[in-house]
mmCIF file of C-alpha atoms in Angstrom:
data_model
loop_
_atom_site.group_PDB
_atom_site.id
_atom_site.type_symbol
_atom_site.label_atom_id
_atom_site.label_comp_id
_atom_site.label_asym_id
_atom_site.label_seq_id
_atom_site.Cartn_x
_atom_site.Cartn_y
_atom_site.Cartn_z
ATOM 1 C CA UNK A 264 187.148 174.908 253.536
ATOM 2 C CA UNK A 265 186.427 174.897 249.658
ATOM 3 C CA UNK A 266 183.120 174.990 248.712
ATOM 4 C CA UNK A 267 181.278 174.773 245.538
ATOM 5 C CA UNK A 268 178.342 177.936 244.828
ATOM 6 C CA UNK A 269 175.430 177.454 242.781
ATOM 7 C CA UNK A 270 177.211 178.875 239.808
ATOM 8 C CA UNK A 271 180.315 176.695 240.698
ATOM 9 C CA UNK A 272 177.813 173.530 240.333
ATOM 10 C CA UNK A 273 176.159 174.863 237.328
ATOM 11 C CA UNK A 274 179.719 175.172 235.394
ATOM 12 C CA UNK A 275 180.726 171.752 236.856
ATOM 13 C CA UNK A 276 177.629 170.254 235.575
ATOM 14 C CA UNK A 277 177.807 171.585 232.391
ATOM 15 C CA UNK A 278 181.623 170.422 231.687
ATOM 16 C CA UNK A 279 180.113 166.807 233.097
ATOM 17 C CA UNK A 280 177.488 167.219 230.377
ATOM 18 C CA UNK A 281 179.572 168.361 227.445
ATOM 19 C CA UNK A 282 182.584 165.552 228.095
ATOM 20 C CA UNK A 283 180.046 162.725 228.237
ATOM 21 C CA UNK A 284 178.104 164.364 225.029
ATOM 22 C CA UNK A 285 181.837 164.399 223.295
ATOM 23 C CA UNK A 286 182.491 160.757 224.570
ATOM 24 C CA UNK A 287 179.327 159.625 223.079
ATOM 25 C CA UNK A 288 179.869 161.386 219.997
ATOM 26 C CA UNK A 289 183.172 159.831 219.403
ATOM 27 C CA UNK A 290 182.159 156.345 220.228
ATOM 28 C CA UNK A 291 179.173 156.689 217.684
ATOM 29 C CA UNK A 292 181.303 157.737 215.054
ATOM 30 C CA UNK A 293 183.720 154.928 215.729
ATOM 31 C CA UNK A 294 180.357 152.650 215.785
ATOM 32 C CA UNK A 295 179.742 153.702 212.588
ATOM 33 C CA UNK A 296 183.168 153.484 211.053
ATOM 34 C CA UNK A 297 183.450 149.927 212.500
ATOM 35 C CA UNK A 298 180.151 148.380 211.546
ATOM 36 C CA UNK A 299 180.644 150.238 207.633
ATOM 37 C CA UNK A 300 183.944 148.580 207.627
ATOM 38 C CA UNK A 301 182.074 145.090 208.840
ATOM 39 C CA UNK A 302 179.494 145.297 206.276
ATOM 40 C CA UNK A 303 181.757 146.190 203.392
ATOM 41 C CA UNK A 304 185.239 144.697 203.054
ATOM 42 C CA UNK A 305 187.225 142.082 201.109
ATOM 43 C CA UNK A 306 187.596 139.757 204.213
ATOM 44 C CA UNK A 307 183.544 139.518 204.214
ATOM 45 C CA UNK A 308 181.099 136.658 202.965
ATOM 46 C CA UNK A 309 180.093 137.647 199.697
ATOM 47 C CA UNK A 310 179.869 136.500 196.138
ATOM 48 C CA UNK A 311 180.884 140.042 195.163
ATOM 49 C CA UNK A 312 183.961 140.455 196.781
ATOM 50 C CA UNK A 313 185.385 142.909 194.685
ATOM 51 C CA UNK A 314 182.912 145.084 194.487
ATOM 52 C CA UNK A 315 182.266 144.931 198.467
ATOM 53 C CA UNK A 316 179.003 143.498 198.893
ATOM 54 C CA UNK A 317 177.613 143.551 201.961
ATOM 55 C CA UNK A 318 177.978 140.602 204.547
ATOM 56 C CA UNK A 319 174.398 139.928 204.449
ATOM 57 C CA UNK A 320 174.062 140.142 200.810
ATOM 58 C CA UNK A 321 173.227 136.554 200.157
ATOM 59 C CA UNK A 322 171.178 135.885 197.159
ATOM 60 C CA UNK A 323 168.076 133.049 196.257
ATOM 61 C CA UNK A 324 168.823 130.191 194.488
ATOM 62 C CA UNK A 325 172.583 129.440 195.137
ATOM 63 C CA UNK A 326 173.383 126.446 193.477
ATOM 64 C CA UNK A 327 177.220 126.927 193.703
ATOM 65 C CA UNK A 328 178.773 127.784 196.903
ATOM 66 C CA UNK A 329 181.769 127.257 199.111
ATOM 67 C CA UNK A 330 182.378 127.422 203.031
ATOM 68 C CA UNK A 331 185.588 127.161 204.853
ATOM 69 C CA UNK A 332 188.257 129.381 206.818
ATOM 70 C CA UNK A 333 190.373 131.849 205.134
ATOM 71 C CA UNK A 334 191.364 129.245 202.499
ATOM 72 C CA UNK A 335 188.065 128.974 201.472
ATOM 73 C CA UNK A 336 187.699 132.833 201.767
ATOM 74 C CA UNK A 337 190.696 133.750 199.434
ATOM 75 C CA UNK A 338 190.534 130.326 197.399
ATOM 76 C CA UNK A 339 187.232 131.063 195.637
ATOM 77 C CA UNK A 340 186.580 133.425 192.910
ATOM 78 C CA UNK A 341 183.493 133.141 190.978
ATOM 79 C CA UNK A 342 184.264 135.934 188.359
ATOM 80 C CA UNK A 343 184.402 133.529 185.487
ATOM 81 C CA UNK A 344 181.484 131.515 186.445
ATOM 82 C CA UNK A 345 178.840 133.685 187.686
ATOM 83 C CA UNK A 346 176.960 133.631 184.486
ATOM 84 C CA UNK A 347 176.313 129.825 184.943
ATOM 85 C CA UNK A 348 175.928 129.320 188.476
ATOM 86 C CA UNK A 349 174.357 131.887 191.355
ATOM 87 C CA UNK A 350 177.401 131.626 193.541
ATOM 88 C CA UNK A 351 178.296 132.783 197.072
ATOM 89 C CA UNK A 352 181.513 132.099 199.417
ATOM 90 C CA UNK A 353 180.513 131.708 203.055
ATOM 91 C CA UNK A 354 184.009 131.704 204.173
ATOM 92 C CA UNK A 355 185.146 133.773 207.028
ATOM 93 C CA UNK A 356 189.088 134.126 208.456
ATOM 94 C CA UNK A 357 189.733 131.530 211.175
ATOM 95 C CA UNK A 358 186.311 129.911 210.713
ATOM 96 C CA UNK A 359 185.724 126.416 211.930
ATOM 97 C CA UNK A 360 183.568 123.733 210.412
ATOM 98 C CA UNK A 361 181.089 123.518 212.874
ATOM 99 C CA UNK A 362 180.299 127.223 212.061
ATOM 100 C CA UNK A 363 180.377 126.478 208.727
ATOM 101 C CA UNK A 364 177.573 123.868 209.175
ATOM 102 C CA UNK A 365 175.755 126.883 211.562
ATOM 103 C CA UNK A 366 175.833 128.877 208.286
ATOM 104 C CA UNK A 367 174.503 126.555 206.127
ATOM 105 C CA UNK A 368 171.656 126.049 208.567
ATOM 106 C CA UNK A 369 171.241 129.828 208.358
ATOM 107 C CA UNK A 370 171.011 130.327 205.237
ATOM 108 C CA UNK A 371 169.482 126.719 204.045
ATOM 109 C CA UNK A 372 166.550 128.415 202.262
ATOM 110 C CA UNK A 373 168.775 130.311 199.987
ATOM 111 C CA UNK A 374 170.078 126.841 198.135
ATOM 112 C CA UNK A 375 168.601 125.565 195.594
ATOM 113 C CA UNK A 376 167.927 121.799 195.448
ATOM 114 C CA UNK A 377 171.028 119.733 193.656
ATOM 115 C CA UNK A 378 173.125 122.896 194.864
ATOM 116 C CA UNK A 379 177.082 122.007 195.255
ATOM 117 C CA UNK A 380 178.630 122.730 198.575
ATOM 118 C CA UNK A 381 182.470 122.931 198.716
ATOM 119 C CA UNK A 382 183.569 122.247 202.047
ATOM 120 C CA UNK A 383 187.653 123.286 202.557
ATOM 121 C CA UNK A 384 189.492 120.866 204.557
ATOM 122 C CA UNK A 385 192.498 122.737 205.884
ATOM 123 C CA UNK A 386 195.640 121.058 207.605
ATOM 124 C CA UNK A 387 194.281 122.809 211.064
ATOM 125 C CA UNK A 388 190.373 122.035 210.428
ATOM 126 C CA UNK A 389 190.429 118.818 212.088
ATOM 127 C CA UNK A 390 192.912 119.138 214.806
ATOM 128 C CA UNK A 391 193.484 121.315 218.400
ATOM 129 C CA UNK A 392 191.041 121.809 221.267
ATOM 130 C CA UNK A 393 187.152 122.825 220.631
ATOM 131 C CA UNK A 394 186.582 126.159 219.494
ATOM 132 C CA UNK A 395 184.982 127.312 222.726
ATOM 133 C CA UNK A 396 188.286 126.379 224.682
ATOM 134 C CA UNK A 397 190.155 128.485 223.152
ATOM 135 C CA UNK A 398 191.684 131.856 224.439
ATOM 136 C CA UNK A 399 189.929 133.621 221.341
ATOM 137 C CA UNK A 400 186.963 132.203 221.415
ATOM 138 C CA UNK A 401 185.035 135.026 222.406
ATOM 139 C CA UNK A 402 186.429 137.709 220.169
ATOM 140 C CA UNK A 403 185.808 135.403 217.470
ATOM 141 C CA UNK A 404 182.196 134.341 218.278
ATOM 142 C CA UNK A 405 181.046 137.903 218.572
ATOM 143 C CA UNK A 406 181.200 138.491 214.275
ATOM 144 C CA UNK A 407 178.434 135.777 213.923
ATOM 145 C CA UNK A 408 176.042 137.981 216.120
ATOM 146 C CA UNK A 409 175.916 140.622 212.957
ATOM 147 C CA UNK A 410 174.294 137.834 210.718
ATOM 148 C CA UNK A 411 173.195 134.731 212.514
ATOM 149 C CA UNK A 412 170.080 134.066 214.208
ATOM 150 C CA UNK A 413 170.310 133.401 217.723
ATOM 151 C CA UNK A 414 169.490 129.738 217.692
ATOM 152 C CA UNK A 415 173.106 129.195 215.350
ATOM 153 C CA UNK A 416 175.364 131.329 217.529
ATOM 154 C CA UNK A 417 177.661 129.504 220.267
ATOM 155 C CA UNK A 418 177.076 130.479 223.659
ATOM 156 C CA UNK A 419 174.501 133.011 222.648
ATOM 157 C CA UNK A 420 173.862 136.127 224.813
ATOM 158 C CA UNK A 421 171.527 138.800 224.490
ATOM 159 C CA UNK A 422 173.887 141.978 225.821
ATOM 160 C CA UNK A 423 176.303 140.414 223.789
ATOM 161 C CA UNK A 424 174.013 140.712 220.730
ATOM 162 C CA UNK A 425 172.900 144.313 221.110
ATOM 163 C CA UNK A 426 176.666 145.642 221.898
ATOM 164 C CA UNK A 427 178.048 143.581 218.750
ATOM 165 C CA UNK A 428 175.353 144.567 216.365
ATOM 166 C CA UNK A 429 175.329 148.210 217.366
ATOM 167 C CA UNK A 430 178.066 149.076 219.977
ATOM 168 C CA UNK A 431 181.055 147.068 218.769
ATOM 169 C CA UNK A 432 183.513 149.713 220.463
ATOM 170 C CA UNK A 433 182.074 148.684 223.732
ATOM 171 C CA UNK A 434 183.293 145.041 223.482
ATOM 172 C CA UNK A 435 186.621 145.869 221.185
ATOM 173 C CA UNK A 436 189.528 143.778 222.576
ATOM 174 C CA UNK A 437 192.010 146.599 223.212
ATOM 175 C CA UNK A 438 192.614 149.981 221.818
ATOM 176 C CA UNK A 439 195.239 148.843 219.071
ATOM 177 C CA UNK A 440 192.085 146.336 217.637
ATOM 178 C CA UNK A 441 189.853 149.419 218.165
ATOM 179 C CA UNK A 442 192.304 151.354 215.459
ATOM 180 C CA UNK A 443 192.573 148.539 212.937
ATOM 181 C CA UNK A 444 189.138 147.903 212.489
ATOM 182 C CA UNK A 445 188.690 151.600 211.750
ATOM 183 C CA UNK A 446 191.897 152.270 209.385
ATOM 184 C CA UNK A 447 193.182 148.623 208.449
ATOM 185 C CA UNK A 448 192.884 147.987 204.802
ATOM 186 C CA UNK A 449 194.971 144.755 204.517
ATOM 187 C CA UNK A 450 192.159 142.775 203.835
ATOM 188 C CA UNK A 451 191.540 144.783 200.936
ATOM 189 C CA UNK A 452 194.904 144.491 199.366
ATOM 190 C CA UNK A 453 196.333 141.358 200.131
ATOM 191 C CA UNK A 454 194.407 139.343 197.767
ATOM 192 C CA UNK A 455 195.837 141.055 194.705
ATOM 193 C CA UNK A 456 199.437 140.563 196.048
ATOM 194 C CA UNK A 457 201.723 138.090 194.634
ATOM 195 C CA UNK A 458 204.640 136.414 196.549
ATOM 196 C CA UNK A 459 207.744 134.880 195.624
ATOM 197 C CA UNK A 460 210.225 131.774 196.283
ATOM 198 C CA UNK A 461 212.415 134.073 199.146
ATOM 199 C CA UNK A 462 209.445 135.124 200.832
ATOM 200 C CA UNK A 463 207.701 131.677 200.532
ATOM 201 C CA UNK A 464 210.558 129.721 202.188
ATOM 202 C CA UNK A 465 210.296 131.476 205.529
ATOM 203 C CA UNK A 466 206.528 131.984 205.550
ATOM 204 C CA UNK A 467 206.493 127.932 204.857
ATOM 205 C CA UNK A 468 207.802 127.585 208.282
ATOM 206 C CA UNK A 469 205.749 130.234 210.067
ATOM 207 C CA UNK A 470 202.315 128.851 208.819
ATOM 208 C CA UNK A 471 203.590 125.214 209.774
ATOM 209 C CA UNK A 472 203.896 126.477 213.507
ATOM 210 C CA UNK A 473 200.330 127.849 212.910
ATOM 211 C CA UNK A 474 198.465 124.962 211.613
ATOM 212 C CA UNK A 475 200.270 121.716 212.682
ATOM 213 C CA UNK A 476 202.748 122.764 215.899
ATOM 214 C CA UNK A 477 200.142 124.802 217.652
ATOM 215 C CA UNK A 478 197.142 121.648 217.325
ATOM 216 C CA UNK A 479 199.466 119.802 219.918
ATOM 217 C CA UNK A 480 199.138 119.754 223.660
ATOM 218 C CA UNK A 481 201.744 120.341 225.957
ATOM 219 C CA UNK A 482 203.780 116.955 225.890
ATOM 220 C CA UNK A 483 203.927 117.177 222.031
ATOM 221 C CA UNK A 484 200.971 115.021 221.344
ATOM 222 C CA UNK A 485 198.612 115.720 218.221
ATOM 223 C CA UNK A 486 195.119 116.645 219.394
ATOM 224 C CA UNK A 487 192.358 115.443 217.260
ATOM 225 C CA UNK A 488 188.908 117.694 217.230
ATOM 226 C CA UNK A 489 186.555 115.373 218.055
ATOM 227 C CA UNK A 490 183.699 118.336 217.905
ATOM 228 C CA UNK A 491 185.068 119.644 214.514
ATOM 229 C CA UNK A 492 185.129 116.286 212.941
ATOM 230 C CA UNK A 493 181.764 115.377 214.126
ATOM 231 C CA UNK A 494 180.303 118.957 213.056
ATOM 232 C CA UNK A 495 181.429 118.039 209.358
ATOM 233 C CA UNK A 496 179.690 114.885 209.596
ATOM 234 C CA UNK A 497 176.778 116.436 210.526
ATOM 235 C CA UNK A 498 176.765 118.998 207.761
ATOM 236 C CA UNK A 499 177.710 116.402 205.242
ATOM 237 C CA UNK A 500 174.831 114.367 206.264
ATOM 238 C CA UNK A 501 172.074 117.428 206.499
ATOM 239 C CA UNK A 502 173.464 118.672 202.970
ATOM 240 C CA UNK A 503 172.399 115.216 201.776
ATOM 241 C CA UNK A 504 169.093 114.816 203.554
ATOM 242 C CA UNK A 505 168.007 118.367 201.662
ATOM 243 C CA UNK A 506 169.112 117.295 198.569
ATOM 244 C CA UNK A 507 172.612 119.023 197.905
ATOM 245 C CA UNK A 508 175.755 117.979 196.812
ATOM 246 C CA UNK A 509 178.555 118.571 199.412
ATOM 247 C CA UNK A 510 181.994 118.033 198.533
ATOM 248 C CA UNK A 511 185.299 117.919 200.473
ATOM 249 C CA UNK A 512 188.151 119.821 199.059
ATOM 250 C CA UNK A 513 191.682 120.741 199.997
ATOM 251 C CA UNK A 514 192.975 124.326 198.368
ATOM 252 C CA UNK A 515 196.476 124.829 196.644
ATOM 253 C CA UNK A 516 199.494 125.491 198.969
ATOM 254 C CA UNK A 517 202.978 126.000 197.675
ATOM 255 C CA UNK A 518 205.555 123.641 197.535
ATOM 256 C CA UNK A 519 207.354 125.671 200.590
ATOM 257 C CA UNK A 520 204.825 125.127 202.903
ATOM 258 C CA UNK A 521 204.148 121.602 202.118
ATOM 259 C CA UNK A 522 207.835 121.105 202.315
ATOM 260 C CA UNK A 523 207.932 122.674 205.806
ATOM 261 C CA UNK A 524 205.249 120.422 207.156
ATOM 262 C CA UNK A 525 207.034 117.063 205.830
ATOM 263 C CA UNK A 526 210.147 118.005 207.148
ATOM 264 C CA UNK A 527 209.269 118.850 210.471
ATOM 265 C CA UNK A 528 206.211 116.517 211.342
ATOM 266 C CA UNK A 529 206.549 113.131 208.950
ATOM 267 C CA UNK A 530 203.683 112.021 210.512
ATOM 268 C CA UNK A 531 201.181 115.147 210.026
ATOM 269 C CA UNK A 532 199.726 113.969 206.689
ATOM 270 C CA UNK A 533 199.065 110.187 207.676
ATOM 271 C CA UNK A 534 197.150 111.755 210.532
ATOM 272 C CA UNK A 535 195.206 114.017 208.608
ATOM 273 C CA UNK A 536 194.184 111.966 205.896
ATOM 274 C CA UNK A 537 193.174 109.402 208.529
ATOM 275 C CA UNK A 538 190.793 111.927 210.034
ATOM 276 C CA UNK A 539 189.652 112.726 206.400
ATOM 277 C CA UNK A 540 188.921 109.338 205.038
ATOM 278 C CA UNK A 541 187.078 108.459 208.733
ATOM 279 C CA UNK A 542 184.840 111.151 207.415
ATOM 280 C CA UNK A 543 184.909 109.699 204.080
ATOM 281 C CA UNK A 544 183.796 106.421 205.404
ATOM 282 C CA UNK A 545 181.058 107.886 207.758
ATOM 283 C CA UNK A 546 179.049 109.918 205.029
ATOM 284 C CA UNK A 547 180.661 108.613 201.373
ATOM 285 C CA UNK A 548 181.247 112.139 200.352
ATOM 286 C CA UNK A 549 183.699 112.902 197.627
ATOM 287 C CA UNK A 550 187.125 114.507 198.592
ATOM 288 C CA UNK A 551 189.166 116.175 195.973
ATOM 289 C CA UNK A 552 193.041 117.020 197.579
ATOM 290 C CA UNK A 553 194.610 120.164 195.484
ATOM 291 C CA UNK A 554 197.175 120.971 198.069
ATOM 292 C CA UNK A 555 200.205 119.478 196.178
ATOM 293 C CA UNK A 556 198.568 120.375 192.794
ATOM 294 C CA UNK A 557 201.800 121.111 190.116
ATOM 295 C CA UNK A 558 199.315 123.460 188.587
ATOM 296 C CA UNK A 559 200.167 125.695 191.767
ATOM 297 C CA UNK A 560 202.666 124.200 193.847
ATOM 298 C CA UNK A 561 205.298 126.505 192.101
ATOM 299 C CA UNK A 562 203.179 129.281 190.566
ATOM 300 C CA UNK A 563 204.141 132.138 192.769
ATOM 301 C CA UNK A 564 201.595 134.429 190.608
ATOM 302 C CA UNK A 565 198.796 132.218 191.892
ATOM 303 C CA UNK A 566 199.346 132.773 195.887
ATOM 304 C CA UNK A 567 199.742 136.164 198.168
ATOM 305 C CA UNK A 568 201.809 133.711 200.881
ATOM 306 C CA UNK A 569 202.288 130.140 200.905
ATOM 307 C CA UNK A 570 198.947 128.866 201.636
ATOM 308 C CA UNK A 571 196.622 131.779 199.982
ATOM 309 C CA UNK A 572 195.552 132.170 196.579
ATOM 310 C CA UNK A 573 195.417 135.574 195.392
ATOM 311 C CA UNK A 574 192.741 136.880 193.232
ATOM 312 C CA UNK A 575 194.068 135.416 190.346
ATOM 313 C CA UNK A 576 194.796 131.781 191.608
ATOM 314 C CA UNK A 577 191.950 131.671 193.176
ATOM 315 C CA UNK A 578 189.883 132.321 189.970
ATOM 316 C CA UNK A 579 191.705 129.658 188.381
ATOM 317 C CA UNK A 580 191.347 127.186 190.947
ATOM 318 C CA UNK A 581 187.473 127.787 190.648
ATOM 319 C CA UNK A 582 187.448 127.143 187.261
ATOM 320 C CA UNK A 583 189.403 124.075 187.425
ATOM 321 C CA UNK A 584 186.798 122.572 190.028
ATOM 322 C CA UNK A 585 183.818 123.549 187.638
ATOM 323 C CA UNK A 586 185.616 121.898 184.570
ATOM 324 C CA UNK A 587 186.989 118.910 186.530
ATOM 325 C CA UNK A 588 184.757 118.144 189.586
ATOM 326 C CA UNK A 589 181.391 119.499 188.954
ATOM 327 C CA UNK A 590 180.866 116.768 185.982
ATOM 328 C CA UNK A 591 181.727 113.817 188.345
ATOM 329 C CA UNK A 592 179.026 114.790 190.887
#
């Protein structure tokens, strides 16, 4: 029968300690890389995304800002108006209207009285199941632990808070996701890209499936997201109570995307505008729809895909908002 001598035991313990030390070092290194990339990348809330400003670099005295999902994140570029306004982009990819509201409350002390708040309403914003019922909710929800106060985080959990802030490797969904967080530069590169008619034609169908078809139930019926509609109404009223000026806006899309929607679901736009009009009736908020604006709908140099503006398109869109919308407020 094999037995350990005292020397064998010491060597075994040393190897275990060495192994654990290597694992700890690797995890710590990965954590440092991920945390740095989380704090500095172009897919981040910022007023100066080209300079990779940190996600918490929210200035005081904001008088022009936007919220939204990726359409807000990539659709606003304050480069040409930053001398006139103190600006900030509070949008993040896949961000819900209910989280727009939570972020607004979190940073309410940074906004001046009379601040203009653009709230993008995308085609998917008001439809689908409640956010916390979605399959990927936990994965998306973790990012808010990095910069929101506990009371503004859905289903807040202190253990998740510690891991999300200091040990993101330990709550990464998969090894692929981990590697992507460490090395992927797509968020940095895509905002400068341009699309073309051939690419846009196929992409429009893909985005229809993502924004419209996926928001139906198993029987093919459209699901109105009552919780998000209510959150939008509450956000608008909260803004008005604080003497800010909320404005609803739908960002520009290429004609290929709009055509895909109209062809595959002729009733969708009626339902979409019915939901938007319901919010308008409840709040008397102003709404500006640029989804089919002819200055953008066939201008491929303004988009990096069918529904997201690139750096140049976002700068032009922001200029138009300041020129056309702001004077009406």
